[in-house]
XYZ file of C-alpha atoms in Angstrom:
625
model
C 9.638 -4.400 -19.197
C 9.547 -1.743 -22.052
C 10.869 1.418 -22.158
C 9.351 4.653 -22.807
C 9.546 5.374 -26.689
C 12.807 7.221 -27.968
C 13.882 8.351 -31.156
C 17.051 7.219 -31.345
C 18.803 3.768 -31.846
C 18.317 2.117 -28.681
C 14.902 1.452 -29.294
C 14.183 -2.072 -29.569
C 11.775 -3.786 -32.137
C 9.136 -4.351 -29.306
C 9.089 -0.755 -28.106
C 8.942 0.691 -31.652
C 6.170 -2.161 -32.266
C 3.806 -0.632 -29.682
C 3.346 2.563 -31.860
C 3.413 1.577 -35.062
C -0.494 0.710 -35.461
C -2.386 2.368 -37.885
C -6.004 3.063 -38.610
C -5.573 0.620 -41.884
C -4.278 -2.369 -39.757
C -7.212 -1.623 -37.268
C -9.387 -2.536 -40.405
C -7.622 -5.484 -41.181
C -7.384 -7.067 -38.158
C -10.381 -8.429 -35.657
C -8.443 -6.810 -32.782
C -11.373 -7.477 -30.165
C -10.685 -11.036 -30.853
C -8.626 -11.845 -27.856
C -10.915 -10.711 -25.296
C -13.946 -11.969 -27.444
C -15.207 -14.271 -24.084
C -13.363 -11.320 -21.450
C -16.246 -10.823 -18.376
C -13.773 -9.195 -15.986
C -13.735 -5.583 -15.533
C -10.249 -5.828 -14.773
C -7.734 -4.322 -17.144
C -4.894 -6.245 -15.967
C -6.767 -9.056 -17.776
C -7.346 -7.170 -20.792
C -3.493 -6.508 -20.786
C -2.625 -10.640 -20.351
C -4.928 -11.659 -23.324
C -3.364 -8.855 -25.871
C -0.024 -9.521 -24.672
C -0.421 -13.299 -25.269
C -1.711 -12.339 -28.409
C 0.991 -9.995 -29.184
C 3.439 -13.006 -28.695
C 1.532 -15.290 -31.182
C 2.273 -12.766 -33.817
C 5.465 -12.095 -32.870
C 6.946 -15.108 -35.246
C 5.383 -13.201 -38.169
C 7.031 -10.370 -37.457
C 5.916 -6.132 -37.747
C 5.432 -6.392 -41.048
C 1.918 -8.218 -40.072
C -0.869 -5.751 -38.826
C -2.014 -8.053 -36.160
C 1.789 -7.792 -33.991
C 1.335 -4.194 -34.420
C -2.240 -3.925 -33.325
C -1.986 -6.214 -30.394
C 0.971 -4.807 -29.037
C -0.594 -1.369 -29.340
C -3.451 -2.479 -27.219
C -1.367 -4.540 -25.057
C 0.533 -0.838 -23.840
C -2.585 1.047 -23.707
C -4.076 -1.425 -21.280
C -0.571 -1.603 -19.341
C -1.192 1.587 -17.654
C -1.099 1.982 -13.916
C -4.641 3.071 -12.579
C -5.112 6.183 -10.457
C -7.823 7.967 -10.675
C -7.362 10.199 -7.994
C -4.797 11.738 -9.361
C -6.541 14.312 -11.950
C -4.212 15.804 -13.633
C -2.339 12.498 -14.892
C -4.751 9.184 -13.945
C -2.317 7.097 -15.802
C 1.500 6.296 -14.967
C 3.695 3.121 -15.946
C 3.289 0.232 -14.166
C 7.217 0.062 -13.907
C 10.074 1.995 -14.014
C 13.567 1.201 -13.492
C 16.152 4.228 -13.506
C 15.397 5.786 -16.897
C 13.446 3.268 -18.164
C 9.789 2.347 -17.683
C 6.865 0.745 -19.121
C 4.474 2.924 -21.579
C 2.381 6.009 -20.647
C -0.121 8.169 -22.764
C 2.121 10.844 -23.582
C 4.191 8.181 -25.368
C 0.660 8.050 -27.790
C 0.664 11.695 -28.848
C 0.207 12.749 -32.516
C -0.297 9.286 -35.001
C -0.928 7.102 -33.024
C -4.053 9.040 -31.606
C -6.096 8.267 -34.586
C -5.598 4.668 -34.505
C -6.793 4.774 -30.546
C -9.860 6.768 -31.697
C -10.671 4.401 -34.205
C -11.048 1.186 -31.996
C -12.290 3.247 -29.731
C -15.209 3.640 -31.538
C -15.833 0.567 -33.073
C -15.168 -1.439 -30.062
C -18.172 -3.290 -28.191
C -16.116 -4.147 -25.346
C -16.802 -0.934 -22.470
C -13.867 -1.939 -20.737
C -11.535 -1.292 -23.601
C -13.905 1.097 -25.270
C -13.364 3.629 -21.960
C -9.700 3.050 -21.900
C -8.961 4.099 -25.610
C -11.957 6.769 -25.821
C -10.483 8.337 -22.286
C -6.708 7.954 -23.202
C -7.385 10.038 -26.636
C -9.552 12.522 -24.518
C -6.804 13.238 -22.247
C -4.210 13.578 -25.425
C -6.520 15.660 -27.520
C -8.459 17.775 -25.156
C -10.814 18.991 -28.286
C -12.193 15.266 -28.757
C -14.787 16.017 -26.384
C -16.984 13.557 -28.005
C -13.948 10.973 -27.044
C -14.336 11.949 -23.733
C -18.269 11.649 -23.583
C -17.530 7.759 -24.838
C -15.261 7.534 -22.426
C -18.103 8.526 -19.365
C -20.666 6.505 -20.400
C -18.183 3.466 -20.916
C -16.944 3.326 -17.675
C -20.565 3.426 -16.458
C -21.438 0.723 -18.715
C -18.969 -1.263 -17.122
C -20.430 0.063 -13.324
C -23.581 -1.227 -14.472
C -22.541 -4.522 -15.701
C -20.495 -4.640 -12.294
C -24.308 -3.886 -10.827
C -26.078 -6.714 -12.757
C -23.367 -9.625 -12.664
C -22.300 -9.421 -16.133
C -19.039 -8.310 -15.632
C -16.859 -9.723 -12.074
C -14.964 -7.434 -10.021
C -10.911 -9.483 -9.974
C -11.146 -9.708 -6.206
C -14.098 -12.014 -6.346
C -16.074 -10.106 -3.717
C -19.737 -11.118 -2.615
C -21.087 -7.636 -4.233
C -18.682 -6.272 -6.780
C -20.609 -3.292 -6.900
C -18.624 -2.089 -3.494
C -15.253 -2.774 -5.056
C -12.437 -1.203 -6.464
C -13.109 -1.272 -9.923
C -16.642 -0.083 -9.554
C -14.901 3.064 -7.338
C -11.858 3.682 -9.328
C -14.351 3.825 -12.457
C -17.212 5.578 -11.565
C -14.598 8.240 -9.789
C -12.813 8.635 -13.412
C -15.769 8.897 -15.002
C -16.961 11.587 -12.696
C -14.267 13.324 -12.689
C -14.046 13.836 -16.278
C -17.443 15.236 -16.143
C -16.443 18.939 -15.251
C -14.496 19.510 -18.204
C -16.963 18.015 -20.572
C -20.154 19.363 -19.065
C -21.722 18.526 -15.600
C -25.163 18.477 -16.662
C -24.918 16.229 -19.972
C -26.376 13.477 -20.439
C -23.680 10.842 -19.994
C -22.115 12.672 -16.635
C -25.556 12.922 -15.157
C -25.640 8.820 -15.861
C -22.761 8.172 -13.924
C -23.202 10.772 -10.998
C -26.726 9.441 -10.755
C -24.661 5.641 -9.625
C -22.368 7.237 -6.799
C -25.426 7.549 -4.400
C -27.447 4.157 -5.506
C -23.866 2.334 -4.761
C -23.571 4.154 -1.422
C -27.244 3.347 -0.379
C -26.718 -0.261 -1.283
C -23.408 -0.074 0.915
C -24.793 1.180 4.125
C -27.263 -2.030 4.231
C -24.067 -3.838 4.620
C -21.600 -3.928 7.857
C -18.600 -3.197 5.433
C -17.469 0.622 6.444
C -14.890 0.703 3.907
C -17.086 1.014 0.521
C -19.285 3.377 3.177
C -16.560 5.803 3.267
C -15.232 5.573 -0.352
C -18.809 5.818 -2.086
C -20.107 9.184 0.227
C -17.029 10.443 0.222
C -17.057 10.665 -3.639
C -20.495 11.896 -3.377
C -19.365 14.749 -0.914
C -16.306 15.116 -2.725
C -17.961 16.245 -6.193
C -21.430 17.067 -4.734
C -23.841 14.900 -5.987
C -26.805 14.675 -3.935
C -25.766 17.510 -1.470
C -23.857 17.370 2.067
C -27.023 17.370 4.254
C -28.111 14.022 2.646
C -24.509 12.698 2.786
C -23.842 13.690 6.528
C -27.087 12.229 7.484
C -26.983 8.573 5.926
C -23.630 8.630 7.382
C -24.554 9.254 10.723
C -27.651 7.069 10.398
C -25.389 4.323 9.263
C -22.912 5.011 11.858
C -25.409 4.976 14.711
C -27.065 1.847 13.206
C -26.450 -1.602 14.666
C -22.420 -2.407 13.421
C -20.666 -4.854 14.288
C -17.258 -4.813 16.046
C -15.433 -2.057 13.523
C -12.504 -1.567 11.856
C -12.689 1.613 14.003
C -10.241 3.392 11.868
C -12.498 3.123 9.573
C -15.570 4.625 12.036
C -13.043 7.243 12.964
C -12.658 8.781 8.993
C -16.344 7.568 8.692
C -17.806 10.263 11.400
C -15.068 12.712 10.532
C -16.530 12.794 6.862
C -19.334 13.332 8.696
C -18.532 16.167 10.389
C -17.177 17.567 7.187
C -20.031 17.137 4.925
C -22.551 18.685 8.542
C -20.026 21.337 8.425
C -20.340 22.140 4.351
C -24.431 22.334 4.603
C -23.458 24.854 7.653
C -25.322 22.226 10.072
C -22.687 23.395 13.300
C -24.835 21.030 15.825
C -24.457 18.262 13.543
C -20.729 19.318 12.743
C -20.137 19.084 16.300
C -21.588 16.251 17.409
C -20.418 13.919 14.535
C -16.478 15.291 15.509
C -17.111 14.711 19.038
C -17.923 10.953 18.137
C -14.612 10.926 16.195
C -13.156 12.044 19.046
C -14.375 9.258 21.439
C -13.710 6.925 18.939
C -10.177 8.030 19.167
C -10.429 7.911 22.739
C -11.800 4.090 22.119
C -8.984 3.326 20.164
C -6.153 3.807 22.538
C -7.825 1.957 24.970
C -7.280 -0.670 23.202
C -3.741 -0.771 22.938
C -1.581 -1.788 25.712
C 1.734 0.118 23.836
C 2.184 3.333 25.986
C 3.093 4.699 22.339
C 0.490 3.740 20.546
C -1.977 4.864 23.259
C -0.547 8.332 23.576
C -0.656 8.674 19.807
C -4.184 7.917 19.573
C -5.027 10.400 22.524
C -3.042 12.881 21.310
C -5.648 12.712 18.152
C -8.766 12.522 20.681
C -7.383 15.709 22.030
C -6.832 17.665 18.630
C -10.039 16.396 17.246
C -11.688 17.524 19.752
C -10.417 21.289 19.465
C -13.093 23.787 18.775
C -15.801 21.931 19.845
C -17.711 23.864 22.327
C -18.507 23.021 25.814
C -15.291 20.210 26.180
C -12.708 22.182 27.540
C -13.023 19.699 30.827
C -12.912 16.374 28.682
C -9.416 17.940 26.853
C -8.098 18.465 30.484
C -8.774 15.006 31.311
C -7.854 13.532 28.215
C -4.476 15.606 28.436
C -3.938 14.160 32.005
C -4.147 10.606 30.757
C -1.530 11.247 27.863
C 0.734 12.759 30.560
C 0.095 9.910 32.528
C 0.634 7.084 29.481
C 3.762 8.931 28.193
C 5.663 7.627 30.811
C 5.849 4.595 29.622
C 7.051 5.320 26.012
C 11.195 5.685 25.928
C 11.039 1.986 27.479
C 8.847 0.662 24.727
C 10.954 3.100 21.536
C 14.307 0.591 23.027
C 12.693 -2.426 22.228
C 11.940 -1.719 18.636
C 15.830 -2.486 17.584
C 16.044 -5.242 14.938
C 19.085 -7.058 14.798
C 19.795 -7.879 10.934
C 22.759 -10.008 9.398
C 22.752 -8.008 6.177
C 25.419 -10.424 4.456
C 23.381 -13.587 5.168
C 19.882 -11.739 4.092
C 21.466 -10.684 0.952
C 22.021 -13.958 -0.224
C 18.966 -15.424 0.871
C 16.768 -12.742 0.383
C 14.663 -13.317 -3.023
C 14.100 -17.534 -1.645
C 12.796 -15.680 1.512
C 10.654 -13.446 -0.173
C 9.362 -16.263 -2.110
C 8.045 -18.076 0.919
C 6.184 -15.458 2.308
C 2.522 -15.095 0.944
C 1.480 -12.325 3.021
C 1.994 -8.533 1.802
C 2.122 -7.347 5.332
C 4.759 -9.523 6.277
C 6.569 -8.716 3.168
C 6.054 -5.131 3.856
C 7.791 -5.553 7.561
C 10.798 -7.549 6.158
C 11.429 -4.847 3.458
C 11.338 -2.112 6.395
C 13.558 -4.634 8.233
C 16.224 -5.229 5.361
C 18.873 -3.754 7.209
C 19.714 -1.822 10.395
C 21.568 1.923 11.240
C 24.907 1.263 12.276
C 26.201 2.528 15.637
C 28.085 6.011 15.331
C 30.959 4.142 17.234
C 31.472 1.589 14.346
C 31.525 4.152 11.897
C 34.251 6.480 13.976
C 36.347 3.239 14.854
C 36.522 1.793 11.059
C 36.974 5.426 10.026
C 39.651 5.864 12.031
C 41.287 2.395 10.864
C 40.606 2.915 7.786
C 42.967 6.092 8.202
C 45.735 4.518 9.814
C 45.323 1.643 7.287
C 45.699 3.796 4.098
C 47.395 7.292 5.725
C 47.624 8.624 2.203
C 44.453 8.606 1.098
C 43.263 11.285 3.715
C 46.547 13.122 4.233
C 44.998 15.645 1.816
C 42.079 17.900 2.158
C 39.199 17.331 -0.246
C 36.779 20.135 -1.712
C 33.230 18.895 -2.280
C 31.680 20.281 -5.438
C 27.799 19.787 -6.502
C 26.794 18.951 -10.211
C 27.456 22.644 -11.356
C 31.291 22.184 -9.909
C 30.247 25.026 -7.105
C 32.476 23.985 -3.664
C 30.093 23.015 -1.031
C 31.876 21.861 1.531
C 35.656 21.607 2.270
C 37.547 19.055 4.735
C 40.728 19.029 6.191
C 43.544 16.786 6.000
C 45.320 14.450 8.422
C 48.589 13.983 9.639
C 50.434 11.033 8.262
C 48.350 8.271 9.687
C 46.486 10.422 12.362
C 43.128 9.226 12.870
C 42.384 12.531 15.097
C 41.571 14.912 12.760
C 37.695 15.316 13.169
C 37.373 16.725 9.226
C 38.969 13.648 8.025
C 37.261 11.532 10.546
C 34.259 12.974 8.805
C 34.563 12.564 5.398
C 36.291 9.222 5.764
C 32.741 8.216 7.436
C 30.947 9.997 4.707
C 32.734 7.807 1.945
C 32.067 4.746 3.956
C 28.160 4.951 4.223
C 27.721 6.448 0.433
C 28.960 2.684 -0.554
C 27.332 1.306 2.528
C 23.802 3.139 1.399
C 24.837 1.894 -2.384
C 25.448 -1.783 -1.660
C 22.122 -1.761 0.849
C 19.876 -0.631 -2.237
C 20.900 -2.322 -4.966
C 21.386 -5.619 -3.480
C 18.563 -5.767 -1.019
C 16.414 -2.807 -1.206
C 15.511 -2.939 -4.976
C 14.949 -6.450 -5.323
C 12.992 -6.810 -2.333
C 10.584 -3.742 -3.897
C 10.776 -5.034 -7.592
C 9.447 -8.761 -5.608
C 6.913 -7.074 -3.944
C 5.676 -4.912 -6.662
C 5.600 -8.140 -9.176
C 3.286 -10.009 -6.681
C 0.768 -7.159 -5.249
C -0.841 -4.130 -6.738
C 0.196 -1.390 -3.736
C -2.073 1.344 -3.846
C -2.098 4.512 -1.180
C -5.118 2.586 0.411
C -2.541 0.294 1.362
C -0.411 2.265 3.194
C -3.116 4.387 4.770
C -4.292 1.061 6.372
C -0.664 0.334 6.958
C 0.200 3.929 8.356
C -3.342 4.992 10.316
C -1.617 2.575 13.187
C 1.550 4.187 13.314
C 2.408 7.029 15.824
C 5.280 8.237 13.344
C 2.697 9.535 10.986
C 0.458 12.164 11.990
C -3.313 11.872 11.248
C -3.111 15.010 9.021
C -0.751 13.981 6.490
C -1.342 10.344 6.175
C -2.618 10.769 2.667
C 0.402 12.536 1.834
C 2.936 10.129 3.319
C 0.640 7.107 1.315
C 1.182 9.295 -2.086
C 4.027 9.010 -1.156
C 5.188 5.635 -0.837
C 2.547 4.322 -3.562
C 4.993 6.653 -5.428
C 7.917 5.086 -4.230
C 7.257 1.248 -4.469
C 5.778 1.631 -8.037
C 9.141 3.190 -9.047
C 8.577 6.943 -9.647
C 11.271 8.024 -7.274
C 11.191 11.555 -8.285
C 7.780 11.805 -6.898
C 8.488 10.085 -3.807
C 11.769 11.861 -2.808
C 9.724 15.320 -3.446
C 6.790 13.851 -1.432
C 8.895 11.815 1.890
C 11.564 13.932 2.145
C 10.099 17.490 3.316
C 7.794 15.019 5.612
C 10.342 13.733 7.545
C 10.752 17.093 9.750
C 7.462 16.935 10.565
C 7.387 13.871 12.055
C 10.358 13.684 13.999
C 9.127 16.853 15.719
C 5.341 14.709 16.186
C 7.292 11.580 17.880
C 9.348 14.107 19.964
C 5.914 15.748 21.091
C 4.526 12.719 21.767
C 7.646 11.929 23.958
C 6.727 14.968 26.143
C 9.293 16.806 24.500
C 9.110 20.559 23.730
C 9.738 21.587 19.849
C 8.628 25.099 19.981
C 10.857 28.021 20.163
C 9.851 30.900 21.755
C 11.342 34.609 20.553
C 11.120 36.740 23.550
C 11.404 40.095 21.759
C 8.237 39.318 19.547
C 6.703 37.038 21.673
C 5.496 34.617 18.682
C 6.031 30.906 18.217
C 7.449 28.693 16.107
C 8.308 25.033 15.423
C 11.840 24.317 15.279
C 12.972 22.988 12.178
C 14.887 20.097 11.598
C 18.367 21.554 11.480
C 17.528 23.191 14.830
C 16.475 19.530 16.131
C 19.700 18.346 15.350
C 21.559 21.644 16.881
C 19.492 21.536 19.978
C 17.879 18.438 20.964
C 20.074 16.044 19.685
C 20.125 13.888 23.531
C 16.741 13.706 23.205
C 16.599 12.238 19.880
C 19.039 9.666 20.354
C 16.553 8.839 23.338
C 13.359 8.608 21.255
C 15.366 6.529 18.402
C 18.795 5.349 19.400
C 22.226 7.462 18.207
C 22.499 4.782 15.065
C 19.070 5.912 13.969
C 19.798 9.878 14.814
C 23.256 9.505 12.995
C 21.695 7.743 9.944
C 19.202 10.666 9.666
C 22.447 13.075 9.854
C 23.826 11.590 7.506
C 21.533 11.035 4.674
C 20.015 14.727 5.388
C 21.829 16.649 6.929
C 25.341 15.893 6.929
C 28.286 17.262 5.031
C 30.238 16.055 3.262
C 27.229 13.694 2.495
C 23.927 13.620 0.397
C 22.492 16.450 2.482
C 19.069 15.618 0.875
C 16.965 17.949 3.133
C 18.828 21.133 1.826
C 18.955 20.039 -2.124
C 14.946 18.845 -1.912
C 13.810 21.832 -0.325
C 15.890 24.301 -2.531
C 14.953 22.289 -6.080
C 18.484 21.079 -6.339
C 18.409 17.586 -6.717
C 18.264 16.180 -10.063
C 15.933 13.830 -11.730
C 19.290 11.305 -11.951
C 19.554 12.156 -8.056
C 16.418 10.635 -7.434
C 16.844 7.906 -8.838
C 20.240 7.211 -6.971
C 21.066 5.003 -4.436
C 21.046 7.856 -1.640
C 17.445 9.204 -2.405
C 15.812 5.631 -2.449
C 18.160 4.971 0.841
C 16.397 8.001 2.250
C 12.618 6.690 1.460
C 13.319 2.992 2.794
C 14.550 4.451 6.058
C 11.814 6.939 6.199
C 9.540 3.873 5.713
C 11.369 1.805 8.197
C 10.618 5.028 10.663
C 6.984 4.486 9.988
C 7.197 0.649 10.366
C 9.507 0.587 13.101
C 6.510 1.095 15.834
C 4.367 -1.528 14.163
C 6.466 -4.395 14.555
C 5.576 -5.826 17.694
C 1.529 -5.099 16.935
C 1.865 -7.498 13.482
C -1.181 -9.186 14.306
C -3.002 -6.007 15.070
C -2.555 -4.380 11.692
C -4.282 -5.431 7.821
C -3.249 -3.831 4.554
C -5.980 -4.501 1.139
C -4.065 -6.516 -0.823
């Protein structure tokens, strides 16, 4: 892996390598040579071919123009995909602490010119859209960079269309896969800034509804939901039309559905009825989502999983006129259901012999195929321990070595301020509370340490080598889980895309806040109250998570066991400890902070939270891999 550019000696030859090409060694060399015979519209293909390349040329060393121009290409073509993401569509494909892999901003100034060049000479679209929209997003004023860009990425749709280019995956139309959507949404998304009605932009919002029309004569819902919603998203051919092909499709002769799937399908639905002011249509479409809801939990025999799914029908069907009777009911059955839940939350403990995992961990992970069941083991690398272990080796570890807590301790944050002070013990007196404490505290900060590095990391680096995780994965991971609610599973899929790919400063910002708000959803779902009431201005408000802790700790440790409650504490709450809810929310955890072993600790258990529910339905759940 290759670091980000720097200016100072710890550059190595490849990494300086990558920028060196100029316009004149573009000239001399046939850099479209590699990928002379290339039919996939894949860049990860691209990327093998110049790397190869790259390597051929390395024996001749940077004083040839072909090393210099492969490698240039071979880093441009590196970049991790994500269109949906506006305001940066391109990130590294790794990072490792304060290292990673190349990005555009690593291409500003020079090397620009040598990007615009191919760019323009290039008869590959694939490449052609990758340079021209890489310069565009450098060098805002190359609008005519940009334009190239549109129409490339189009080309490359309409190759996808008419079989001259294959989608990676292989699919029976690759017109309905992920390249064709990540593409034509890049391409149309670039179109506001460079003008909606030109001639390039009109090209490639004139595909988004032929692709969805040729989707809805299939029984596939997914490339249904991805193609209309892109086409309600920017608004193409206008939410009437979109709403009602939808619901056309929706009401049409399916098969059995991935009824998730139906769920988001007649919610978009609703939506788009909803934008062309069409209330009836609004209404009936969320109603549908609603019994569709209702549909799914009666498909599940987990009381939790049945009450989560309910507790959607119920919200989704909120405003909806008329079905105040079928809320009551629907209420009365989640009453009913709950019941059955704290039994089912006891059964989800994993026993985990961390010591023997760790040493057998990357021959395990090379034995399972599957990126679901690699996804379980990763949220099953380890296991809270019980707050009794921690007080009893605390305590030992006192009377063991008396000196080394006879002494109070002051705990000072990176600008020296004192956050938190702790008491001392008596000579061997494992008693004191404060000591007992911070004694504990010490204990899991090298327990949390050992956990990432040695299992944690190289179970996500495995993972990450072998499968491209994008947030469609953990939607369709997370949709089945009662730990996440509805309304913020694209945020909690950022999230963890984030996380797995390496940008843990993204991911800490993004989990961490969300945590709150689902330990107060699981509580709710328990039958639990989380509302406070303030009787001298009669409003309403959730509790937060501090109050939570303060106030309903009992039921907590019900829900998810003290050694899950105490791990929370600890990692978020606690001090002395990381206290990561306080220094996320107030901005005061650095970018080193985020990348240490207590802020990825705090994402893999938040992810264990999510998968922790799912274990015992394996067979019930599928992730896109």
């Amino acid at each position: 892996m290759g670091g980000g550019p720097r200016s100072d000696e710890r550059n190595d030859q490849q990494t300086r390598l990558w920028l060196q090409a100029t316009v004149e060694d573009f000239e001399q060399v046939d850099f479209e040579a590699p990928i002379a015979d290339c039919v996939d519209a894949d860049y990860h293909e691209l990327n093998n071919r110049f790397r190869e390349a790259a390597k051929v040329r390395e024996k001749e060393g940077e004083e040839h123009p072909a090393s210099r121009v492969f490698a240039m290409l071979s880093a441009i073509t590196s970049f991790y995909f994500k269109p949906e993401d506006r305001n940066a569509p391109y990130g590294p494909i790794m990072a490792m602490g304060d290292q990673r892999s190349p990005i555009p901003e690593d291409f500003r100034g020079g090397p620009v010119a040598a990007l615009a060049y191919a760019a323009s000479r290039t008869r590959n679209p694939l490449l052609r859209a990758r340079l021209a929209d890489v310069c565009w997003l450098l060098e805002r004023r190359r609008h005519e960079l940009g334009r190239i860009a549109v129409r490339a990425y189009a080309e490359v749709v309409e190759g996808l269309a008419s079989g001259v280019y294959k989608d990676r995956q292989d699919r029976g139309d690759p017109l309905l896969g992920l390249a064709a959507r990540d593409m034509l949404q890049r391409a149309v998304q670039m179109g506001r800034p460079l003008g909606w009605e030109s001639e390039e932009v009109v090209s490639a919002k004139a595909l988004v509804p032929y692709i969805w029309a040729r989707a809805i004569q299939g029984k596939n819902p997914v490339p249904v939901l991805w193609f209309c919603g892109m086409d309600f998203s920017f608004g193409i051919s206008g939410s009437a039309i979109v709403a009602a092909a939808i619901e056309a499709y929706l009401r049409s002769d399916l098969p059995e559905p991935s009824s998730h799937m139906i769920i988001e399908l007649w919610r978009l639905a609703s939506k788009a009825y909803h934008d062309a002011k069409d209330e009836e249509g609004r209404f009936r479409c969320q109603t549908e989502a609603a019994e569709a809801l209702v549909a799914e939990a009666q498909r599940h025999s987990s009381a939790m999983l049945a009450s989560h799914w309910l507790s959607e029908a119920i919200a989704e069907y909120h405003g909806i006129p008329g079905k105040r009777e079928r809320r009551a009911e629907l209420r009365s059955q989640l009453i009913e259901i709950q019941g059955g839940i704290r039994e089912e939350m006891s059964s989800y403990s994993h026993s985990t012999d961390l010591s023997d995992l760790a040493a057998e961990l990357e021959k395990e992970l090379e034995q399972i195929e599957d990126l679901l069941d690699l996804l379980f083991v990763f949220a099953d690398l380890g296991r809270s321990p019980a707050p009794e272990k921690l007080e009893s080796e605390a305590i030992g570890s006192i009377k063991a070595h008396p000196f080394s807590s006879i002494f109070g301790a002051s705990h000072h944050d990176s600008e020296g301020k004192v956050i938190h002070k702790s008491d001392g013990a008596n000579l061997g007196d494992g008693d004191s509370k404060d000591a007992i404490r911070s004694t504990i505290a010490e204990h899991e900060r090298m327990r949390r340490a050992i956990h990432v590095m040695g299992l944690v990391e190289v179970a996500r680096h495995e993972i990450n080598r072998r499968f491209y995780l994008g947030e469609d994965t953990f939607q369709a991971l997370f949709r089945h889980t009662p730990f996440v609610p509805t309304d913020v599973l694209m945020t909690y899929s950022r999230g963890f895309a984030r996380f797995f790919s390496g940008d843990f400063i993204s991911a800490v910002y993004i989990l961490v806040p969300m945590l709150e708000n689902s330990l107060r959803h699981t509580l709710k779902l328990h039958g639990f109250d989380t509302v406070t009431f303030d009787d001298a201005t009669q409003t309403q408000e959730d509790k937060t998570i501090s109050a939570l802790f303060d106030n309903m700790r009992p039921e907590l440790d019900k829900v998810f066991g003290a050694a899950i409650t105490t791990d929370i504490h600890n990692v978020f709450l606690a001090k002395p400890g990381p206290s990561l809810r306080h220094v996320v929310a107030h901005g005061l955890l650095s970018d080193a902070g985020c990348h240490g072993p207590d802020a990825v600790y705090a994402c893999w258990l938040i992810f264990r939270l999510c998968c922790i529910p799912l274990f015992s339905k394996e067979g019930a759940v599928e992730v896109p891999s």
